[in-house]
Amino acid sequence: MVNKNQFVKDLKMGDNVDSLFAVKYKKPPREYASGFWFEFRVSDNSGEITAKYWGDRNEEQVKEIYDIFQTNEVVHITGRVSEFRDRLEIAMDTTHTLRRCEPSEYDMGDFVAKTSKDIGQMMRELMEIVDFVKNPHMKSLLHSFFDDPEFVEKFKNCPGSMHRHQNYIGGLLEHTLNVVKLCNAMHTLHPSLDKDLLLTGAILHDIGKIEEYAITTSIDISEEGMLRGHLIVGEQMVLDRIGRLENFPETLRLKLAHILLSHHGHNEYGSPKKPQFPEALAIYYSDECDAKVDYCLRLKKEAETEDPWIYTRDFKHIYLR
């Protein structure tokens, strides 16, 4: 196994590069004044950077090098860090190395970030909450998921998102636990809320993400995720499990389905229905709160500026001091 000792976040102008990176995408070769070139985007668990290969006039040779690797594979790169339009990139030419690596040569953890929290501890904490649910129908539903080793393995390793909140291995578990805690606090303030429904809905609200995301050397979206989305997939997963349970109340079935379908709050954010009862509303706002706060904190942490503000598409201005 090759020891990866250079990471994107540590690269500086003029550095010599000799490390492994995952390929996010690549663009076909094009002609330039001295020959043919192509660019590709690479990443590791610390960030992303564009790489450019500058070949000579031998077009076929450049195409052969281009065809060596595919998206989501890992490549060994040597080159030099340069700057283009105020952004760092890796420049390579015919004197540098570009080769595809075999899976045995690298550690997947170098390319996909992982939660800093203890996944085992978070799972134990979540299972304590599952066991706290008193309603026998909801308890049986939850155990039908969390007594399934295949489901648990996918759930605890799934990211919370691709690019925004908790976008790392274990992120879904971390986000789910946060949403459950926010809902618990909501119940403390509003004791008339159905606590079992609130907790069950919070635990299950994002389970469709285990089928929506595909983890290779990066977090990507699956075909099912692209075509259907985790709200629809999650609702189907819950309804399928309910179908295996005896005498599950119809109204409860509909309420749980509604929670999964409405937890994005608005049609334009992917929810076919807006929240129509208090527990669904509480889960929507708890989900929204944790996702937005986590993402905003990350943007603030990653800001590379001495200015007091940064401007983002999602939040507009973020104050850094």
PDB file of C-alpha atoms in Angstrom:
ATOM      1  CA  MET A   1       0.000   0.000   0.000  1.00  0.00           C
ATOM      2  CA  VAL A   2       1.270   3.463  -0.943  1.00  0.00           C
ATOM      3  CA  ASN A   3       1.471   5.868   1.984  1.00  0.00           C
ATOM      4  CA  LYS A   4      -0.367   9.089   1.093  1.00  0.00           C
ATOM      5  CA  ASN A   5       1.586  11.936   2.663  1.00  0.00           C
ATOM      6  CA  GLN A   6       0.326  14.947   0.670  1.00  0.00           C
ATOM      7  CA  PHE A   7      -3.214  16.265   0.970  1.00  0.00           C
ATOM      8  CA  VAL A   8      -5.018  18.917  -1.058  1.00  0.00           C
ATOM      9  CA  LYS A   9      -5.474  21.298   1.873  1.00  0.00           C
ATOM     10  CA  ASP A  10      -1.702  21.429   2.443  1.00  0.00           C
ATOM     11  CA  LEU A  11      -0.659  22.186  -1.156  1.00  0.00           C
ATOM     12  CA  LYS A  12       0.956  25.563  -1.749  1.00  0.00           C
ATOM     13  CA  MET A  13       2.115  27.484  -4.797  1.00  0.00           C
ATOM     14  CA  GLY A  14       5.326  25.973  -6.180  1.00  0.00           C
ATOM     15  CA  ASP A  15       5.094  22.683  -4.260  1.00  0.00           C
ATOM     16  CA  ASN A  16       6.234  19.511  -5.991  1.00  0.00           C
ATOM     17  CA  VAL A  17       3.409  16.979  -5.975  1.00  0.00           C
ATOM     18  CA  ASP A  18       3.915  13.230  -5.571  1.00  0.00           C
ATOM     19  CA  SER A  19       0.790  11.635  -4.146  1.00  0.00           C
ATOM     20  CA  LEU A  20      -2.443   9.717  -4.735  1.00  0.00           C
ATOM     21  CA  PHE A  21      -5.750  11.410  -5.536  1.00  0.00           C
ATOM     22  CA  ALA A  22      -9.280  10.321  -6.439  1.00  0.00           C
ATOM     23  CA  VAL A  23     -10.655  11.468  -9.794  1.00  0.00           C
ATOM     24  CA  LYS A  24     -13.893  13.482  -9.570  1.00  0.00           C
ATOM     25  CA  TYR A  25     -14.270  14.071 -13.325  1.00  0.00           C
ATOM     26  CA  LYS A  26     -12.191  14.573 -16.449  1.00  0.00           C
ATOM     27  CA  LYS A  27     -12.569  16.542 -19.679  1.00  0.00           C
ATOM     28  CA  PRO A  28     -11.463  15.297 -23.135  1.00  0.00           C
ATOM     29  CA  PRO A  29      -8.118  16.388 -24.626  1.00  0.00           C
ATOM     30  CA  ARG A  30      -7.977  19.696 -26.481  1.00  0.00           C
ATOM     31  CA  GLU A  31      -5.391  21.376 -28.632  1.00  0.00           C
ATOM     32  CA  TYR A  32      -3.209  24.251 -27.454  1.00  0.00           C
ATOM     33  CA  ALA A  33      -0.239  26.107 -28.951  1.00  0.00           C
ATOM     34  CA  SER A  34       2.360  23.447 -28.116  1.00  0.00           C
ATOM     35  CA  GLY A  35       0.298  20.280 -28.422  1.00  0.00           C
ATOM     36  CA  PHE A  36      -2.678  18.670 -26.663  1.00  0.00           C
ATOM     37  CA  TRP A  37      -3.833  18.927 -23.061  1.00  0.00           C
ATOM     38  CA  PHE A  38      -6.643  17.791 -20.769  1.00  0.00           C
ATOM     39  CA  GLU A  39      -7.866  18.661 -17.310  1.00  0.00           C
ATOM     40  CA  PHE A  40      -9.368  16.600 -14.531  1.00  0.00           C
ATOM     41  CA  ARG A  41     -10.553  17.266 -10.999  1.00  0.00           C
ATOM     42  CA  VAL A  42      -9.003  15.316  -8.139  1.00  0.00           C
ATOM     43  CA  SER A  43      -9.739  15.092  -4.437  1.00  0.00           C
ATOM     44  CA  ASP A  44      -8.889  13.510  -1.130  1.00  0.00           C
ATOM     45  CA  ASN A  45     -10.526  13.715   2.271  1.00  0.00           C
ATOM     46  CA  SER A  46      -9.240  17.272   2.740  1.00  0.00           C
ATOM     47  CA  GLY A  47     -10.515  18.932  -0.439  1.00  0.00           C
ATOM     48  CA  GLU A  48     -10.437  19.172  -4.239  1.00  0.00           C
ATOM     49  CA  ILE A  49      -8.109  20.665  -6.846  1.00  0.00           C
ATOM     50  CA  THR A  50      -7.936  20.811 -10.651  1.00  0.00           C
ATOM     51  CA  ALA A  51      -5.079  18.999 -12.404  1.00  0.00           C
ATOM     52  CA  LYS A  52      -3.946  19.733 -15.972  1.00  0.00           C
ATOM     53  CA  TYR A  53      -1.807  17.525 -18.169  1.00  0.00           C
ATOM     54  CA  TRP A  54       0.114  19.433 -20.850  1.00  0.00           C
ATOM     55  CA  GLY A  55       1.203  17.062 -23.610  1.00  0.00           C
ATOM     56  CA  ASP A  56       3.227  17.545 -26.774  1.00  0.00           C
ATOM     57  CA  ARG A  57       2.129  17.331 -30.435  1.00  0.00           C
ATOM     58  CA  ASN A  58       1.622  13.558 -30.238  1.00  0.00           C
ATOM     59  CA  GLU A  59      -2.175  13.527 -29.981  1.00  0.00           C
ATOM     60  CA  GLU A  60      -2.458   9.729 -29.794  1.00  0.00           C
ATOM     61  CA  GLN A  61      -0.052   9.548 -26.879  1.00  0.00           C
ATOM     62  CA  VAL A  62      -1.990  12.205 -24.974  1.00  0.00           C
ATOM     63  CA  LYS A  63      -5.231  10.273 -25.605  1.00  0.00           C
ATOM     64  CA  GLU A  64      -3.610   7.071 -24.344  1.00  0.00           C
ATOM     65  CA  ILE A  65      -2.643   8.802 -21.103  1.00  0.00           C
ATOM     66  CA  TYR A  66      -6.142  10.286 -20.841  1.00  0.00           C
ATOM     67  CA  ASP A  67      -7.668   6.798 -21.207  1.00  0.00           C
ATOM     68  CA  ILE A  68      -5.521   5.278 -18.448  1.00  0.00           C
ATOM     69  CA  PHE A  69      -7.979   6.265 -15.694  1.00  0.00           C
ATOM     70  CA  GLN A  70     -11.708   6.843 -15.187  1.00  0.00           C
ATOM     71  CA  THR A  71     -13.881   8.889 -12.845  1.00  0.00           C
ATOM     72  CA  ASN A  72     -13.893   7.586  -9.233  1.00  0.00           C
ATOM     73  CA  GLU A  73     -10.588   5.777  -9.690  1.00  0.00           C
ATOM     74  CA  VAL A  74      -7.413   6.670  -7.799  1.00  0.00           C
ATOM     75  CA  VAL A  75      -4.369   7.973  -9.649  1.00  0.00           C
ATOM     76  CA  HIS A  76      -0.747   8.537  -8.699  1.00  0.00           C
ATOM     77  CA  ILE A  77       0.291  12.021  -9.761  1.00  0.00           C
ATOM     78  CA  THR A  78       3.597  13.827  -9.895  1.00  0.00           C
ATOM     79  CA  GLY A  79       3.588  17.465 -10.903  1.00  0.00           C
ATOM     80  CA  ARG A  80       3.885  20.983  -9.578  1.00  0.00           C
ATOM     81  CA  VAL A  81       1.396  23.336  -7.931  1.00  0.00           C
ATOM     82  CA  SER A  82       0.726  26.393 -10.085  1.00  0.00           C
ATOM     83  CA  GLU A  83      -1.907  29.124 -10.074  1.00  0.00           C
ATOM     84  CA  PHE A  84      -4.557  30.043 -12.628  1.00  0.00           C
ATOM     85  CA  ARG A  85      -7.045  32.865 -12.081  1.00  0.00           C
ATOM     86  CA  ASP A  86      -6.195  33.011  -8.364  1.00  0.00           C
ATOM     87  CA  ARG A  87      -6.819  29.287  -7.868  1.00  0.00           C
ATOM     88  CA  LEU A  88      -4.226  26.615  -7.188  1.00  0.00           C
ATOM     89  CA  GLU A  89      -3.974  23.691  -9.589  1.00  0.00           C
ATOM     90  CA  ILE A  90      -1.599  20.821 -10.331  1.00  0.00           C
ATOM     91  CA  ALA A  91       0.340  21.229 -13.579  1.00  0.00           C
ATOM     92  CA  MET A  92       1.791  18.149 -15.277  1.00  0.00           C
ATOM     93  CA  ASP A  93       3.747  17.571 -18.461  1.00  0.00           C
ATOM     94  CA  THR A  94       5.470  14.684 -20.257  1.00  0.00           C
ATOM     95  CA  THR A  95       8.171  14.513 -17.567  1.00  0.00           C
ATOM     96  CA  HIS A  96       5.640  13.731 -14.842  1.00  0.00           C
ATOM     97  CA  THR A  97       3.840  10.567 -13.729  1.00  0.00           C
ATOM     98  CA  LEU A  98       0.137   9.852 -14.167  1.00  0.00           C
ATOM     99  CA  ARG A  99      -0.965   6.279 -13.509  1.00  0.00           C
ATOM    100  CA  ARG A 100      -4.042   4.466 -12.265  1.00  0.00           C
ATOM    101  CA  CYS A 101      -3.756   2.739  -8.886  1.00  0.00           C
ATOM    102  CA  GLU A 102      -5.165  -0.632  -7.875  1.00  0.00           C
ATOM    103  CA  PRO A 103      -7.479  -0.758  -4.817  1.00  0.00           C
ATOM    104  CA  SER A 104      -4.790  -2.644  -2.884  1.00  0.00           C
ATOM    105  CA  GLU A 105      -2.496   0.383  -3.195  1.00  0.00           C
ATOM    106  CA  TYR A 106      -4.566   2.863  -1.202  1.00  0.00           C
ATOM    107  CA  ASP A 107      -6.640   3.389   1.914  1.00  0.00           C
ATOM    108  CA  MET A 108     -10.210   4.507   1.124  1.00  0.00           C
ATOM    109  CA  GLY A 109     -10.147   6.667   4.250  1.00  0.00           C
ATOM    110  CA  ASP A 110      -7.622   8.952   2.539  1.00  0.00           C
ATOM    111  CA  PHE A 111     -10.260   9.999   0.008  1.00  0.00           C
ATOM    112  CA  VAL A 112     -13.625  10.070   1.752  1.00  0.00           C
ATOM    113  CA  ALA A 113     -13.823  12.091   4.963  1.00  0.00           C
ATOM    114  CA  LYS A 114     -15.198  10.428   8.091  1.00  0.00           C
ATOM    115  CA  THR A 115     -16.993  11.877  11.093  1.00  0.00           C
ATOM    116  CA  SER A 116     -14.714  12.879  13.946  1.00  0.00           C
ATOM    117  CA  LYS A 117     -17.218  11.345  16.354  1.00  0.00           C
ATOM    118  CA  ASP A 118     -17.247   7.719  17.508  1.00  0.00           C
ATOM    119  CA  ILE A 119     -19.660   5.848  15.219  1.00  0.00           C
ATOM    120  CA  GLY A 120     -20.061   2.966  17.665  1.00  0.00           C
ATOM    121  CA  GLN A 121     -20.923   5.325  20.511  1.00  0.00           C
ATOM    122  CA  MET A 122     -23.437   7.206  18.351  1.00  0.00           C
ATOM    123  CA  MET A 123     -25.106   3.924  17.359  1.00  0.00           C
ATOM    124  CA  ARG A 124     -25.387   2.891  21.002  1.00  0.00           C
ATOM    125  CA  GLU A 125     -26.913   6.252  21.854  1.00  0.00           C
ATOM    126  CA  LEU A 126     -29.415   5.939  19.015  1.00  0.00           C
ATOM    127  CA  MET A 127     -30.382   2.412  20.074  1.00  0.00           C
ATOM    128  CA  GLU A 128     -31.070   3.645  23.609  1.00  0.00           C
ATOM    129  CA  ILE A 129     -33.560   6.080  22.079  1.00  0.00           C
ATOM    130  CA  VAL A 130     -35.104   3.294  19.973  1.00  0.00           C
ATOM    131  CA  ASP A 131     -35.622   1.266  23.149  1.00  0.00           C
ATOM    132  CA  PHE A 132     -37.160   4.319  24.843  1.00  0.00           C
ATOM    133  CA  VAL A 133     -40.086   4.309  22.359  1.00  0.00           C
ATOM    134  CA  LYS A 134     -43.111   2.840  24.136  1.00  0.00           C
ATOM    135  CA  ASN A 135     -45.665   2.416  21.342  1.00  0.00           C
ATOM    136  CA  PRO A 136     -45.377  -1.289  20.390  1.00  0.00           C
ATOM    137  CA  HIS A 137     -46.057  -0.684  16.685  1.00  0.00           C
ATOM    138  CA  MET A 138     -43.418   2.012  16.327  1.00  0.00           C
ATOM    139  CA  LYS A 139     -40.943   0.050  18.462  1.00  0.00           C
ATOM    140  CA  SER A 140     -41.428  -2.999  16.226  1.00  0.00           C
ATOM    141  CA  LEU A 141     -40.965  -0.871  13.119  1.00  0.00           C
ATOM    142  CA  LEU A 142     -37.722   0.623  14.424  1.00  0.00           C
ATOM    143  CA  HIS A 143     -36.368  -2.778  15.445  1.00  0.00           C
ATOM    144  CA  SER A 144     -37.243  -4.184  12.018  1.00  0.00           C
ATOM    145  CA  PHE A 145     -34.656  -1.744  10.668  1.00  0.00           C
ATOM    146  CA  PHE A 146     -32.048  -1.684  13.419  1.00  0.00           C
ATOM    147  CA  ASP A 147     -32.030  -5.443  14.033  1.00  0.00           C
ATOM    148  CA  ASP A 148     -31.081  -5.850  10.349  1.00  0.00           C
ATOM    149  CA  PRO A 149     -27.240  -5.970  10.139  1.00  0.00           C
ATOM    150  CA  GLU A 150     -27.190  -5.019   6.440  1.00  0.00           C
ATOM    151  CA  PHE A 151     -29.316  -1.924   7.062  1.00  0.00           C
ATOM    152  CA  VAL A 152     -27.255  -0.887  10.099  1.00  0.00           C
ATOM    153  CA  GLU A 153     -23.987  -1.206   8.168  1.00  0.00           C
ATOM    154  CA  LYS A 154     -25.297   1.047   5.392  1.00  0.00           C
ATOM    155  CA  PHE A 155     -26.915   3.487   7.812  1.00  0.00           C
ATOM    156  CA  LYS A 156     -23.905   4.060  10.056  1.00  0.00           C
ATOM    157  CA  ASN A 157     -21.538   4.606   7.110  1.00  0.00           C
ATOM    158  CA  CYS A 158     -23.827   6.784   4.993  1.00  0.00           C
ATOM    159  CA  PRO A 159     -23.041  10.498   4.567  1.00  0.00           C
ATOM    160  CA  GLY A 160     -25.541  13.166   5.547  1.00  0.00           C
ATOM    161  CA  SER A 161     -25.266  14.860   2.151  1.00  0.00           C
ATOM    162  CA  MET A 162     -23.014  15.087  -0.893  1.00  0.00           C
ATOM    163  CA  HIS A 163     -21.664  18.607  -0.528  1.00  0.00           C
ATOM    164  CA  ARG A 164     -23.360  20.391   2.369  1.00  0.00           C
ATOM    165  CA  HIS A 165     -24.170  19.221   5.881  1.00  0.00           C
ATOM    166  CA  GLN A 166     -22.310  16.264   7.422  1.00  0.00           C
ATOM    167  CA  ASN A 167     -20.900  15.221   4.020  1.00  0.00           C
ATOM    168  CA  TYR A 168     -18.711  12.405   5.310  1.00  0.00           C
ATOM    169  CA  ILE A 169     -18.898   8.770   6.367  1.00  0.00           C
ATOM    170  CA  GLY A 170     -21.052   8.555   9.488  1.00  0.00           C
ATOM    171  CA  GLY A 171     -22.704  11.871   8.662  1.00  0.00           C
ATOM    172  CA  LEU A 172     -26.227  10.464   8.374  1.00  0.00           C
ATOM    173  CA  LEU A 173     -26.002   8.860  11.809  1.00  0.00           C
ATOM    174  CA  GLU A 174     -24.602  12.070  13.301  1.00  0.00           C
ATOM    175  CA  HIS A 175     -27.318  14.194  11.663  1.00  0.00           C
ATOM    176  CA  THR A 176     -30.089  11.776  12.679  1.00  0.00           C
ATOM    177  CA  LEU A 177     -28.968  11.833  16.302  1.00  0.00           C
ATOM    178  CA  ASN A 178     -28.896  15.638  16.257  1.00  0.00           C
ATOM    179  CA  VAL A 179     -32.416  15.799  14.813  1.00  0.00           C
ATOM    180  CA  VAL A 180     -33.645  13.357  17.468  1.00  0.00           C
ATOM    181  CA  LYS A 181     -32.118  15.533  20.213  1.00  0.00           C
ATOM    182  CA  LEU A 182     -33.715  18.669  18.786  1.00  0.00           C
ATOM    183  CA  CYS A 183     -37.074  16.887  18.672  1.00  0.00           C
ATOM    184  CA  ASN A 184     -36.603  15.775  22.272  1.00  0.00           C
ATOM    185  CA  ALA A 185     -36.060  19.412  23.244  1.00  0.00           C
ATOM    186  CA  MET A 186     -39.162  20.378  21.267  1.00  0.00           C
ATOM    187  CA  HIS A 187     -41.189  17.834  23.241  1.00  0.00           C
ATOM    188  CA  THR A 188     -39.880  19.284  26.515  1.00  0.00           C
ATOM    189  CA  LEU A 189     -41.204  22.687  25.427  1.00  0.00           C
ATOM    190  CA  HIS A 190     -44.434  21.241  23.985  1.00  0.00           C
ATOM    191  CA  PRO A 191     -45.358  18.118  26.017  1.00  0.00           C
ATOM    192  CA  SER A 192     -48.598  17.621  24.078  1.00  0.00           C
ATOM    193  CA  LEU A 193     -46.585  16.431  21.068  1.00  0.00           C
ATOM    194  CA  ASP A 194     -46.719  12.654  20.522  1.00  0.00           C
ATOM    195  CA  LYS A 195     -43.198  11.808  21.682  1.00  0.00           C
ATOM    196  CA  ASP A 196     -43.095   8.306  20.210  1.00  0.00           C
ATOM    197  CA  LEU A 197     -44.207   9.589  16.807  1.00  0.00           C
ATOM    198  CA  LEU A 198     -41.720  12.455  17.048  1.00  0.00           C
ATOM    199  CA  LEU A 199     -38.784  10.168  17.876  1.00  0.00           C
ATOM    200  CA  THR A 200     -39.713   7.484  15.353  1.00  0.00           C
ATOM    201  CA  GLY A 201     -40.150  10.028  12.571  1.00  0.00           C
ATOM    202  CA  ALA A 202     -36.870  11.747  13.470  1.00  0.00           C
ATOM    203  CA  ILE A 203     -34.952   8.459  13.456  1.00  0.00           C
ATOM    204  CA  LEU A 204     -36.387   7.355  10.111  1.00  0.00           C
ATOM    205  CA  HIS A 205     -36.711  10.688   8.284  1.00  0.00           C
ATOM    206  CA  ASP A 206     -33.552  10.322   6.158  1.00  0.00           C
ATOM    207  CA  ILE A 207     -33.177   6.543   5.805  1.00  0.00           C
ATOM    208  CA  GLY A 208     -33.700   6.793   2.039  1.00  0.00           C
ATOM    209  CA  LYS A 209     -30.215   8.284   1.836  1.00  0.00           C
ATOM    210  CA  ILE A 210     -28.669   4.837   2.268  1.00  0.00           C
ATOM    211  CA  GLU A 211     -29.910   4.124  -1.265  1.00  0.00           C
ATOM    212  CA  GLU A 212     -29.551   7.693  -2.574  1.00  0.00           C
ATOM    213  CA  TYR A 213     -25.789   7.931  -2.115  1.00  0.00           C
ATOM    214  CA  ALA A 214     -23.034   5.747  -3.531  1.00  0.00           C
ATOM    215  CA  ILE A 215     -19.615   5.831  -1.867  1.00  0.00           C
ATOM    216  CA  THR A 216     -16.578   4.910  -3.936  1.00  0.00           C
ATOM    217  CA  THR A 217     -13.569   7.203  -3.720  1.00  0.00           C
ATOM    218  CA  SER A 218     -16.035  10.049  -3.293  1.00  0.00           C
ATOM    219  CA  ILE A 219     -19.643  10.623  -2.318  1.00  0.00           C
ATOM    220  CA  ASP A 220     -21.812  10.368  -5.407  1.00  0.00           C
ATOM    221  CA  ILE A 221     -25.511  10.061  -6.106  1.00  0.00           C
ATOM    222  CA  SER A 222     -26.952   6.751  -7.284  1.00  0.00           C
ATOM    223  CA  GLU A 223     -29.314   6.378 -10.228  1.00  0.00           C
ATOM    224  CA  GLU A 224     -32.184   5.761  -7.814  1.00  0.00           C
ATOM    225  CA  GLY A 225     -31.184   8.830  -5.845  1.00  0.00           C
ATOM    226  CA  MET A 226     -31.101  10.948  -8.978  1.00  0.00           C
ATOM    227  CA  LEU A 227     -34.380   9.669 -10.410  1.00  0.00           C
ATOM    228  CA  ARG A 228     -36.439   9.262  -7.222  1.00  0.00           C
ATOM    229  CA  GLY A 229     -34.701  10.940  -4.273  1.00  0.00           C
ATOM    230  CA  HIS A 230     -34.401   9.914  -0.646  1.00  0.00           C
ATOM    231  CA  LEU A 231     -37.837  11.155   0.434  1.00  0.00           C
ATOM    232  CA  ILE A 232     -39.641   8.797  -1.943  1.00  0.00           C
ATOM    233  CA  VAL A 233     -37.175   5.959  -1.385  1.00  0.00           C
ATOM    234  CA  GLY A 234     -37.382   6.353   2.394  1.00  0.00           C
ATOM    235  CA  GLU A 235     -41.174   6.372   2.390  1.00  0.00           C
ATOM    236  CA  GLN A 236     -41.197   3.146   0.377  1.00  0.00           C
ATOM    237  CA  MET A 237     -38.716   1.533   2.770  1.00  0.00           C
ATOM    238  CA  VAL A 238     -40.938   2.390   5.742  1.00  0.00           C
ATOM    239  CA  LEU A 239     -44.135   1.224   4.035  1.00  0.00           C
ATOM    240  CA  ASP A 240     -42.458  -2.042   3.001  1.00  0.00           C
ATOM    241  CA  ARG A 241     -41.416  -2.751   6.604  1.00  0.00           C
ATOM    242  CA  ILE A 242     -44.846  -1.814   7.932  1.00  0.00           C
ATOM    243  CA  GLY A 243     -46.359  -4.267   5.452  1.00  0.00           C
ATOM    244  CA  ARG A 244     -44.523  -7.096   7.218  1.00  0.00           C
ATOM    245  CA  LEU A 245     -45.873  -6.147  10.662  1.00  0.00           C
ATOM    246  CA  GLU A 246     -49.215  -7.377  11.971  1.00  0.00           C
ATOM    247  CA  ASN A 247     -52.090  -5.035  12.816  1.00  0.00           C
ATOM    248  CA  PHE A 248     -50.163  -1.824  12.196  1.00  0.00           C
ATOM    249  CA  PRO A 249     -52.656   1.073  12.572  1.00  0.00           C
ATOM    250  CA  GLU A 250     -53.569   2.706   9.265  1.00  0.00           C
ATOM    251  CA  THR A 251     -53.549   6.258  10.634  1.00  0.00           C
ATOM    252  CA  LEU A 252     -50.080   5.732  12.093  1.00  0.00           C
ATOM    253  CA  ARG A 253     -48.878   4.312   8.766  1.00  0.00           C
ATOM    254  CA  LEU A 254     -50.108   7.430   6.976  1.00  0.00           C
ATOM    255  CA  LYS A 255     -48.575   9.774   9.553  1.00  0.00           C
ATOM    256  CA  LEU A 256     -45.134   8.172   9.278  1.00  0.00           C
ATOM    257  CA  ALA A 257     -45.310   8.226   5.482  1.00  0.00           C
ATOM    258  CA  HIS A 258     -46.296  11.895   5.623  1.00  0.00           C
ATOM    259  CA  ILE A 259     -43.358  12.748   7.910  1.00  0.00           C
ATOM    260  CA  LEU A 260     -40.888  11.278   5.429  1.00  0.00           C
ATOM    261  CA  LEU A 261     -42.515  12.981   2.445  1.00  0.00           C
ATOM    262  CA  SER A 262     -42.866  16.388   4.109  1.00  0.00           C
ATOM    263  CA  HIS A 263     -39.586  16.763   5.998  1.00  0.00           C
ATOM    264  CA  HIS A 264     -38.107  19.149   3.405  1.00  0.00           C
ATOM    265  CA  GLY A 265     -40.990  21.484   4.130  1.00  0.00           C
ATOM    266  CA  HIS A 266     -41.711  22.882   0.669  1.00  0.00           C
ATOM    267  CA  ASN A 267     -42.475  21.579  -2.803  1.00  0.00           C
ATOM    268  CA  GLU A 268     -39.546  23.479  -4.301  1.00  0.00           C
ATOM    269  CA  TYR A 269     -37.161  21.672  -1.910  1.00  0.00           C
ATOM    270  CA  GLY A 270     -38.399  18.234  -2.933  1.00  0.00           C
ATOM    271  CA  SER A 271     -41.302  17.603  -0.565  1.00  0.00           C
ATOM    272  CA  PRO A 272     -44.494  16.560  -2.376  1.00  0.00           C
ATOM    273  CA  LYS A 273     -46.419  17.606   0.746  1.00  0.00           C
ATOM    274  CA  LYS A 274     -45.954  20.357   3.321  1.00  0.00           C
ATOM    275  CA  PRO A 275     -46.051  19.317   7.012  1.00  0.00           C
ATOM    276  CA  GLN A 276     -49.701  18.970   8.063  1.00  0.00           C
ATOM    277  CA  PHE A 277     -49.525  18.145  11.776  1.00  0.00           C
ATOM    278  CA  PRO A 278     -47.337  19.354  14.664  1.00  0.00           C
ATOM    279  CA  GLU A 279     -44.943  16.387  14.834  1.00  0.00           C
ATOM    280  CA  ALA A 280     -44.230  16.600  11.100  1.00  0.00           C
ATOM    281  CA  LEU A 281     -43.615  20.332  11.467  1.00  0.00           C
ATOM    282  CA  ALA A 282     -41.242  19.782  14.407  1.00  0.00           C
ATOM    283  CA  ILE A 283     -39.240  17.201  12.443  1.00  0.00           C
ATOM    284  CA  TYR A 284     -39.021  19.473   9.395  1.00  0.00           C
ATOM    285  CA  TYR A 285     -37.656  22.405  11.397  1.00  0.00           C
ATOM    286  CA  SER A 286     -35.299  20.200  13.446  1.00  0.00           C
ATOM    287  CA  ASP A 287     -33.910  18.686  10.248  1.00  0.00           C
ATOM    288  CA  GLU A 288     -33.568  22.119   8.655  1.00  0.00           C
ATOM    289  CA  CYS A 289     -31.922  23.590  11.750  1.00  0.00           C
ATOM    290  CA  ASP A 290     -29.232  20.944  12.116  1.00  0.00           C
ATOM    291  CA  ALA A 291     -28.460  20.806   8.386  1.00  0.00           C
ATOM    292  CA  LYS A 292     -28.175  24.574   7.962  1.00  0.00           C
ATOM    293  CA  VAL A 293     -26.187  25.214  11.146  1.00  0.00           C
ATOM    294  CA  ASP A 294     -23.734  22.394  10.400  1.00  0.00           C
ATOM    295  CA  TYR A 295     -23.187  23.665   6.843  1.00  0.00           C
ATOM    296  CA  CYS A 296     -22.768  27.281   7.961  1.00  0.00           C
ATOM    297  CA  LEU A 297     -20.206  26.259  10.586  1.00  0.00           C
ATOM    298  CA  ARG A 298     -18.236  24.335   7.963  1.00  0.00           C
ATOM    299  CA  LEU A 299     -18.232  27.272   5.539  1.00  0.00           C
ATOM    300  CA  LYS A 300     -16.984  29.527   8.323  1.00  0.00           C
ATOM    301  CA  LYS A 301     -14.271  27.048   9.317  1.00  0.00           C
ATOM    302  CA  GLU A 302     -13.083  26.576   5.731  1.00  0.00           C
ATOM    303  CA  ALA A 303     -13.044  30.283   4.853  1.00  0.00           C
ATOM    304  CA  GLU A 304      -9.547  31.250   3.707  1.00  0.00           C
ATOM    305  CA  THR A 305      -9.623  35.007   4.054  1.00  0.00           C
ATOM    306  CA  GLU A 306      -8.664  37.780   6.436  1.00  0.00           C
ATOM    307  CA  ASP A 307     -11.866  39.628   5.563  1.00  0.00           C
ATOM    308  CA  PRO A 308     -14.617  39.743   8.198  1.00  0.00           C
ATOM    309  CA  TRP A 309     -17.191  38.383   5.723  1.00  0.00           C
ATOM    310  CA  ILE A 310     -17.586  35.732   3.067  1.00  0.00           C
ATOM    311  CA  TYR A 311     -20.395  35.561   0.520  1.00  0.00           C
ATOM    312  CA  THR A 312     -22.088  32.245  -0.212  1.00  0.00           C
ATOM    313  CA  ARG A 313     -24.874  31.176  -2.510  1.00  0.00           C
ATOM    314  CA  ASP A 314     -26.901  29.575   0.286  1.00  0.00           C
ATOM    315  CA  PHE A 315     -26.512  32.058   3.130  1.00  0.00           C
ATOM    316  CA  LYS A 316     -25.402  35.217   1.314  1.00  0.00           C
ATOM    317  CA  HIS A 317     -23.071  36.985   3.788  1.00  0.00           C
ATOM    318  CA  ILE A 318     -21.510  35.033   6.669  1.00  0.00           C
ATOM    319  CA  TYR A 319     -19.780  36.996   9.426  1.00  0.00           C
ATOM    320  CA  LEU A 320     -16.492  35.336  10.419  1.00  0.00           C
ATOM    321  CA  ARG A 321     -15.484  37.148  13.606  1.00  0.00           C
TER     322      ARG A 321
END
